[in-house]
Amino acid sequence: MQANFSHLVVGPLSGWSGFNFVHPPSGMSLVKRFLKRDLGLSSMEISVNAMQPGEALPFRHRHEQNEEVYIFLDGEGEFEADGERFPIGPGTVVRCAPGASRSWRNTGDRPMPYVCIQARAESYGPGHTVTDGRPGEGKPGWAD
């Protein structure tokens, strides 16, 4: 029987620079680790990423069906979406709808780790709510 939860340790932010993913269309090596398979995700893809100082994504990309959310955790950079450029840094969150063309770069002097979450656009429709939480049974082990 499969558990109702999964967990994975991807390590400290400082170690994210060791991830490697070869981008199929371009053959470019990216500092990225996808988590969908490892966590058994069924409705989204999540990746943990790091961009080195001075590094830039040398292409724009867009999705046809998925929206993406980027959460920047450290570093300094610049994001371009549909021709608009703006600064990014710790705590910056960017959402891109399907069709939005985007790219980003690290303009700082340290790695820029970030999390990317993507899910099918418009899939959070009627019947979905953030108020579906219910109390669980008992107290957590540390509350005794």
Coordinates of N, CA, C and O in Angstrom, one line a residue, residues 4-144:
N4 N 0.3 7.9 2.2 CA -0.4 9.1 1.9 C 0.5 10.3 1.8 O 0.0 11.5 1.7
F5 N 1.8 10.1 1.9 CA 2.7 11.2 1.9 C 4.0 10.7 1.3 O 4.3 9.5 1.2
S6 N 4.9 11.6 0.9 CA 6.2 11.3 0.5 C 7.1 12.4 0.9 O 6.7 13.5 1.1
H7 N 8.4 12.1 1.0 CA 9.3 13.2 1.4 C 10.7 12.9 0.7 O 11.0 11.8 0.4
L8 N 11.4 13.9 0.6 CA 12.7 13.9 -0.1 C 13.6 14.9 0.4 O 13.2 16.1 0.6
V9 N 14.9 14.7 0.6 CA 15.8 15.7 1.0 C 16.7 16.0 -0.2 O 17.4 15.2 -0.7
V10 N 16.6 17.3 -0.6 CA 17.4 17.7 -1.8 C 18.7 18.4 -1.3 O 19.5 18.8 -2.1
G11 N 18.8 18.5 0.0 CA 20.0 19.1 0.5 C 20.0 20.6 0.7 O 19.0 21.3 0.2
P12 N 21.0 21.2 1.3 CA 21.0 22.7 1.5 C 21.1 23.4 0.2 O 21.6 22.9 -0.8
L13 N 20.7 24.7 0.2 CA 20.7 25.5 -1.1 C 22.2 25.5 -1.7 O 22.3 25.5 -2.9
S14 N 23.2 25.5 -0.8 CA 24.5 25.6 -1.3 C 24.9 24.3 -2.2 O 25.8 24.4 -3.0
G15 N 24.2 23.2 -2.0 CA 24.5 22.0 -2.8 C 23.7 21.9 -4.1 O 23.9 21.0 -4.9
W16 N 22.7 22.8 -4.2 CA 21.9 22.7 -5.4 C 22.7 22.9 -6.7 O 22.3 22.5 -7.8
S17 N 23.8 23.6 -6.6 CA 24.6 23.8 -7.8 C 25.2 22.5 -8.4 O 25.6 22.5 -9.5
G18 N 25.1 21.4 -7.7 CA 25.6 20.1 -8.2 C 24.5 19.3 -9.0 O 24.8 18.3 -9.6
F19 N 23.3 19.8 -9.1 CA 22.3 19.2 -9.9 C 22.6 19.3 -11.4 O 23.2 20.3 -11.8
N20 N 22.2 18.4 -12.2 CA 22.5 18.5 -13.6 C 21.3 17.9 -14.4 O 20.9 16.8 -14.1
F21 N 20.8 18.6 -15.4 CA 19.8 18.2 -16.3 C 20.1 18.7 -17.6 O 20.5 19.9 -17.8
V22 N 20.1 17.8 -18.6 CA 20.4 18.2 -20.0 C 19.0 18.6 -20.7 O 18.2 17.7 -20.8
H23 N 18.9 19.8 -21.1 CA 17.7 20.3 -21.7 C 17.6 19.7 -23.1 O 18.4 19.9 -24.0
P24 N 16.5 18.8 -23.3 CA 16.5 18.0 -24.6 C 16.5 18.8 -25.9 O 17.3 18.5 -26.7
P25 N 15.7 19.9 -26.0 CA 15.8 20.6 -27.3 C 17.1 21.3 -27.6 O 17.6 21.3 -28.7
S26 N 17.8 21.8 -26.5 CA 19.0 22.6 -26.8 C 20.3 21.8 -26.5 O 21.3 22.2 -27.0
G27 N 20.2 20.7 -25.7 CA 21.4 20.0 -25.3 C 22.2 20.7 -24.2 O 23.2 20.3 -23.8
M28 N 21.6 21.8 -23.8 CA 22.3 22.7 -22.7 C 22.2 22.0 -21.4 O 21.2 21.4 -21.0
S29 N 23.3 22.0 -20.6 CA 23.3 21.4 -19.3 C 22.8 22.5 -18.3 O 23.4 23.6 -18.2
L30 N 21.8 22.2 -17.5 CA 21.2 23.1 -16.5 C 21.3 22.6 -15.1 O 21.3 21.4 -14.9
V31 N 21.5 23.5 -14.2 CA 21.5 23.1 -12.8 C 20.0 23.0 -12.3 O 19.4 24.0 -12.0
K32 N 19.5 21.7 -12.4 CA 18.1 21.5 -12.2 C 17.8 20.1 -11.7 O 18.5 19.2 -12.2
R33 N 16.9 19.9 -10.8 CA 16.4 18.6 -10.4 C 14.9 18.6 -10.4 O 14.3 19.3 -9.6
F34 N 14.3 17.7 -11.2 CA 12.9 17.6 -11.2 C 12.5 16.6 -10.0 O 13.2 15.7 -9.7
L35 N 11.3 16.9 -9.4 CA 10.9 16.1 -8.2 C 9.7 15.3 -8.4 O 9.3 14.5 -7.5
K36 N 9.0 15.4 -9.5 CA 7.7 14.7 -9.7 C 7.8 13.2 -9.5 O 7.0 12.6 -8.7
R37 N 8.8 12.6 -10.1 CA 8.9 11.1 -10.0 C 9.3 10.7 -8.6 O 8.7 9.8 -8.0
D38 N 10.3 11.4 -8.0 CA 10.8 11.1 -6.7 C 9.7 11.2 -5.6 O 9.7 10.5 -4.6
L39 N 8.8 12.2 -5.8 CA 7.8 12.4 -4.8 C 6.4 11.8 -5.1 O 5.5 11.8 -4.3
G40 N 6.3 11.3 -6.3 CA 5.1 10.7 -6.8 C 4.0 11.7 -7.0 O 2.8 11.4 -6.7
L41 N 4.3 12.9 -7.5 CA 3.4 14.0 -7.7 C 2.4 13.6 -8.8 O 2.8 13.0 -9.8
S42 N 1.1 14.0 -8.6 CA 0.1 13.6 -9.6 C -0.5 14.8 -10.3 O -1.3 14.6 -11.3
S43 N -0.2 16.0 -9.9 CA -0.9 17.2 -10.5 C 0.0 18.3 -10.8 O -0.5 19.4 -11.2
M44 N 1.3 18.1 -10.6 CA 2.2 19.2 -10.8 C 3.6 18.7 -11.0 O 3.9 17.5 -10.7
E45 N 4.5 19.5 -11.5 CA 5.9 19.2 -11.5 C 6.6 20.3 -10.7 O 6.2 21.5 -10.8
I46 N 7.6 19.9 -10.0 CA 8.4 20.9 -9.2 C 9.9 20.6 -9.5 O 10.3 19.5 -9.6
S47 N 10.6 21.7 -9.7 CA 12.1 21.5 -9.8 C 12.8 22.5 -8.9 O 12.3 23.5 -8.6
V48 N 13.9 22.0 -8.4 CA 14.8 22.9 -7.7 C 16.0 23.2 -8.6 O 16.5 22.3 -9.3
N49 N 16.4 24.4 -8.6 CA 17.4 24.9 -9.6 C 18.4 25.9 -8.9 O 18.1 26.5 -7.9
A50 N 19.5 26.1 -9.6 CA 20.4 27.1 -9.2 C 21.1 27.7 -10.5 O 21.4 26.9 -11.4
M51 N 21.2 29.0 -10.5 CA 21.9 29.6 -11.6 C 23.2 30.3 -11.1 O 23.1 31.0 -10.1
Q52 N 24.3 30.0 -11.7 CA 25.6 30.5 -11.2 C 25.7 32.0 -11.5 O 25.1 32.5 -12.4
P53 N 26.6 32.7 -10.8 CA 26.9 34.1 -11.1 C 27.2 34.4 -12.5 O 28.0 33.6 -13.1
G54 N 26.6 35.4 -13.1 CA 26.8 35.7 -14.5 C 26.1 34.8 -15.5 O 26.2 35.1 -16.7
E55 N 25.5 33.7 -15.1 CA 24.8 32.8 -16.0 C 23.5 33.3 -16.4 O 22.8 34.0 -15.7
A56 N 23.1 33.0 -17.6 CA 21.8 33.4 -18.2 C 21.2 32.3 -19.0 O 22.0 31.5 -19.6
L57 N 19.9 32.2 -19.0 CA 19.3 31.2 -19.8 C 19.4 31.8 -21.2 O 18.9 32.9 -21.5
P58 N 20.0 31.1 -22.2 CA 20.3 31.8 -23.5 C 19.1 31.7 -24.5 O 19.3 31.9 -25.7
F59 N 17.9 31.3 -24.0 CA 16.8 31.2 -24.9 C 15.5 31.6 -24.1 O 15.5 31.6 -22.8
R60 N 14.5 31.9 -24.8 CA 13.2 32.1 -24.2 C 12.4 30.8 -24.3 O 12.7 30.1 -25.2
H61 N 11.5 30.6 -23.4 CA 10.6 29.5 -23.6 C 9.2 29.8 -23.1 O 9.0 30.8 -22.4
R62 N 8.2 29.0 -23.5 CA 6.8 29.2 -23.1 C 6.2 27.8 -23.0 O 6.7 26.9 -23.6
H63 N 5.1 27.7 -22.3 CA 4.3 26.5 -22.3 C 3.0 26.7 -22.9 O 2.5 27.8 -22.9
E64 N 2.4 25.6 -23.5 CA 1.1 25.7 -24.1 C 0.0 25.4 -23.2 O -1.1 26.0 -23.4
Q65 N 0.2 24.6 -22.2 CA -0.9 24.2 -21.3 C -0.6 24.5 -19.8 O -1.6 24.6 -19.1
N66 N 0.6 24.6 -19.5 CA 1.0 24.8 -18.0 C 1.3 26.2 -17.7 O 1.9 26.9 -18.5
E67 N 0.9 26.6 -16.5 CA 1.4 27.8 -15.9 C 2.6 27.4 -15.0 O 2.6 26.3 -14.5
E68 N 3.5 28.4 -14.8 CA 4.7 28.1 -13.9 C 4.8 29.2 -12.9 O 4.4 30.4 -13.2
V69 N 5.2 28.9 -11.7 CA 5.6 29.8 -10.7 C 7.0 29.6 -10.3 O 7.4 28.5 -10.0
Y70 N 7.8 30.7 -10.3 CA 9.2 30.7 -9.9 C 9.3 31.4 -8.6 O 8.8 32.5 -8.4
I71 N 10.0 30.7 -7.6 CA 10.2 31.3 -6.3 C 11.7 31.4 -6.1 O 12.4 30.4 -6.0
F72 N 12.2 32.7 -6.1 CA 13.7 32.9 -6.0 C 14.0 33.0 -4.5 O 13.4 33.8 -3.8
L73 N 15.1 32.3 -4.1 CA 15.4 32.1 -2.7 C 16.6 32.9 -2.3 O 16.8 33.3 -1.1
D74 N 17.5 33.2 -3.2 CA 18.7 34.0 -2.9 C 19.3 34.5 -4.2 O 18.9 34.2 -5.3
G75 N 20.3 35.4 -4.1 CA 20.9 35.9 -5.3 C 20.2 37.1 -5.9 O 19.2 37.6 -5.3
E76 N 20.7 37.6 -7.0 CA 20.2 38.8 -7.7 C 20.1 38.4 -9.2 O 21.0 37.8 -9.7
G77 N 19.1 38.9 -9.8 CA 19.0 38.7 -11.2 C 18.0 39.5 -11.9 O 17.5 40.5 -11.3
E78 N 17.7 39.1 -13.1 CA 16.7 39.9 -13.9 C 15.8 38.8 -14.6 O 16.3 37.8 -15.1
F79 N 14.6 39.1 -14.7 CA 13.6 38.2 -15.4 C 13.0 39.0 -16.5 O 12.7 40.2 -16.4
E80 N 12.7 38.3 -17.6 CA 12.0 38.9 -18.7 C 10.8 38.0 -19.1 O 11.0 36.8 -19.3
A81 N 9.7 38.6 -19.1 CA 8.4 38.0 -19.4 C 7.7 38.8 -20.4 O 7.4 40.0 -20.2
D82 N 7.4 38.2 -21.6 CA 6.7 38.9 -22.7 C 7.3 40.3 -23.0 O 6.6 41.3 -23.2
G83 N 8.6 40.4 -23.0 CA 9.3 41.6 -23.3 C 9.5 42.6 -22.1 O 10.2 43.5 -22.3
E84 N 8.9 42.3 -21.0 CA 9.0 43.2 -19.8 C 10.1 42.6 -18.9 O 10.1 41.5 -18.6
R85 N 11.1 43.5 -18.6 CA 12.2 43.1 -17.7 C 12.1 43.7 -16.3 O 11.7 44.9 -16.2
F86 N 12.4 42.9 -15.3 CA 12.3 43.4 -13.9 C 13.3 42.7 -13.1 O 13.7 41.5 -13.4
P87 N 13.8 43.3 -12.0 CA 14.8 42.6 -11.1 C 14.1 41.5 -10.3 O 12.9 41.6 -9.9
I88 N 14.9 40.5 -10.0 CA 14.5 39.4 -9.1 C 15.6 39.2 -8.0 O 16.7 39.5 -8.2
G89 N 15.1 38.7 -6.9 CA 16.0 38.5 -5.7 C 15.3 37.6 -4.7 O 14.2 37.1 -5.0
P90 N 15.9 37.5 -3.5 CA 15.2 36.6 -2.5 C 13.8 37.1 -2.2 O 13.5 38.2 -2.0
G91 N 12.9 36.1 -2.3 CA 11.5 36.4 -2.0 C 10.7 36.8 -3.3 O 9.5 37.0 -3.2
T92 N 11.3 37.0 -4.4 CA 10.6 37.3 -5.6 C 9.8 36.1 -6.1 O 10.4 35.0 -6.2
V93 N 8.6 36.2 -6.4 CA 7.8 35.1 -7.0 C 7.2 35.6 -8.3 O 6.6 36.7 -8.3
V94 N 7.4 34.8 -9.3 CA 6.9 35.2 -10.7 C 6.0 34.1 -11.2 O 6.3 32.9 -11.1
R95 N 4.8 34.4 -11.7 CA 3.9 33.5 -12.3 C 3.8 33.8 -13.8 O 3.7 34.9 -14.2
C96 N 3.9 32.7 -14.6 CA 3.8 32.9 -16.0 C 2.7 31.9 -16.5 O 2.7 30.7 -16.3
A97 N 1.7 32.5 -17.2 CA 0.6 31.8 -17.8 C 1.1 31.1 -19.0 O 2.1 31.5 -19.6
P98 N 0.3 30.1 -19.5 CA 0.6 29.5 -20.8 C 0.8 30.6 -21.9 O 0.0 31.6 -21.9
G99 N 1.7 30.5 -22.7 CA 1.9 31.4 -23.8 C 2.9 32.5 -23.4 O 3.4 33.2 -24.3
A100 N 3.1 32.8 -22.1 CA 4.1 33.9 -21.7 C 5.5 33.4 -22.1 O 6.0 32.4 -21.6
S101 N 6.2 34.2 -22.8 CA 7.6 33.9 -23.2 C 8.5 34.5 -22.1 O 8.3 35.6 -21.7
R102 N 9.4 33.6 -21.6 CA 10.2 34.1 -20.5 C 11.6 33.6 -20.5 O 11.9 32.6 -21.2
S103 N 12.5 34.3 -19.8 CA 13.9 33.9 -19.6 C 14.4 34.7 -18.4 O 13.7 35.7 -17.9
W104 N 15.5 34.3 -17.8 CA 16.0 35.0 -16.6 C 17.5 34.8 -16.6 O 18.1 34.0 -17.3
R105 N 18.2 35.7 -15.8 CA 19.6 35.6 -15.6 C 20.0 36.0 -14.2 O 19.3 36.7 -13.5
N106 N 21.2 35.5 -13.8 CA 21.8 35.9 -12.6 C 22.8 37.0 -12.8 O 23.8 36.9 -13.5
T107 N 22.5 38.2 -12.2 CA 23.4 39.4 -12.4 C 24.2 39.6 -11.1 O 25.0 40.5 -11.1
G108 N 24.1 38.7 -10.1 CA 24.8 38.9 -8.9 C 26.2 38.1 -8.8 O 26.6 37.6 -9.8
D109 N 26.7 38.1 -7.6 CA 28.0 37.5 -7.5 C 28.0 36.2 -6.7 O 29.0 35.7 -6.2
R110 N 26.8 35.6 -6.5 CA 26.6 34.3 -5.8 C 25.5 33.5 -6.5 O 24.7 34.1 -7.3
P111 N 25.5 32.2 -6.3 CA 24.4 31.4 -6.9 C 23.0 31.9 -6.6 O 22.8 32.5 -5.6
M112 N 22.1 31.7 -7.5 CA 20.7 32.1 -7.4 C 19.9 30.9 -7.4 O 19.4 30.4 -8.5
P113 N 19.6 30.3 -6.2 CA 18.7 29.1 -6.2 C 17.2 29.5 -6.3 O 16.8 30.6 -5.8
Y114 N 16.4 28.7 -7.0 CA 15.0 29.0 -7.1 C 14.3 27.7 -7.2 O 14.8 26.6 -7.6
V115 N 13.0 27.7 -7.0 CA 12.1 26.6 -7.1 C 11.1 27.0 -8.2 O 10.6 28.1 -8.3
C116 N 10.8 26.0 -9.1 CA 9.8 26.2 -10.2 C 8.7 25.2 -10.0 O 9.0 24.0 -9.9
I117 N 7.5 25.6 -10.0 CA 6.3 24.7 -9.9 C 5.5 24.9 -11.1 O 5.2 26.1 -11.5
Q118 N 5.1 23.9 -11.8 CA 4.3 24.0 -12.9 C 3.1 23.0 -12.8 O 3.2 21.9 -12.3
A119 N 1.9 23.5 -13.3 CA 0.7 22.7 -13.3 C -0.1 23.1 -14.4 O 0.0 24.3 -14.9
R120 N -1.1 22.3 -14.8 CA -1.9 22.6 -15.9 C -2.8 23.9 -15.6 O -3.4 23.9 -14.5
A121 N -2.8 24.8 -16.4 CA -3.5 26.1 -16.2 C -5.0 25.8 -16.1 O -5.5 24.8 -16.8
E122 N -5.7 26.5 -15.3 CA -7.2 26.4 -15.2 C -7.6 25.1 -14.6 O -8.8 24.8 -14.6
S123 N -6.7 24.3 -14.0 CA -7.1 23.0 -13.4 C -7.6 23.2 -12.0 O -8.2 22.3 -11.4
Y124 N -7.4 24.3 -11.4 CA -7.9 24.6 -10.0 C -9.2 25.3 -10.1 O -9.4 26.4 -9.9
G125 N -10.2 24.5 -10.5 CA -11.5 25.1 -10.8 C -12.5 24.8 -9.7 O -12.2 24.6 -8.5
P126 N -13.8 24.8 -10.0 CA -14.9 24.5 -9.1 C -14.6 23.2 -8.3 O -14.2 22.2 -8.8
G127 N -14.9 23.3 -7.0 CA -14.6 22.1 -6.2 C -13.3 22.1 -5.5 O -13.0 21.4 -4.5
H128 N -12.3 22.9 -6.0 CA -11.0 23.1 -5.3 C -11.1 24.2 -4.4 O -11.7 25.3 -4.6
T129 N -10.5 24.1 -3.2 CA -10.5 25.1 -2.2 C -9.4 24.9 -1.3 O -8.8 23.9 -1.1
V130 N -9.0 26.0 -0.7 CA -7.9 26.0 0.4 C -8.5 25.8 1.7 O -7.8 25.7 2.7
T131 N -9.9 25.7 1.8 CA -10.5 25.5 3.1 C -11.0 24.0 3.3 O -11.8 23.8 4.1
D132 N -10.3 23.1 2.6 CA -10.7 21.7 2.8 C -10.0 21.0 3.9 O -10.2 19.8 4.1
G133 N -9.1 21.7 4.6 CA -8.4 21.1 5.7 C -9.3 20.7 6.8 O -10.2 21.4 7.1
R134 N -9.0 19.6 7.5 CA -9.7 19.1 8.6 C -8.8 18.7 9.7 O -7.6 18.3 9.4
P135 N -9.2 18.8 11.0 CA -8.3 18.3 12.0 C -8.0 16.8 11.9 O -8.8 16.0 11.5
G136 N -6.7 16.5 12.1 CA -6.3 15.1 12.1 C -6.5 14.4 13.5 O -6.9 15.1 14.4
E137 N -6.3 13.1 13.5 CA -6.5 12.4 14.8 C -5.3 12.6 15.7 O -4.2 12.6 15.2
G138 N -5.6 12.9 17.0 CA -4.5 13.0 17.9 C -3.6 14.2 17.8 O -3.9 15.1 17.0
K139 N -2.6 14.2 18.6 CA -1.6 15.3 18.6 C -0.3 14.9 18.0 O 0.0 13.7 18.0
P140 N 0.5 15.8 17.5 CA 1.8 15.4 17.0 C 2.7 14.8 18.1 O 2.5 15.2 19.3
G141 N 3.6 14.0 17.8 CA 4.5 13.4 18.7 C 5.2 14.4 19.7 O 5.5 14.1 20.8
W142 N 5.5 15.5 19.2 CA 6.2 16.5 20.0 C 5.3 17.3 20.9 O 5.7 18.1 21.7
A143 N 4.0 17.1 20.8 CA 3.0 17.9 21.6 C 2.6 17.1 22.9 O 1.7 17.6 23.6
D144 N 3.2 16.0 23.1 CA 2.9 15.2 24.4 C 3.4 15.8 25.6 O 4.4 16.5 25.7

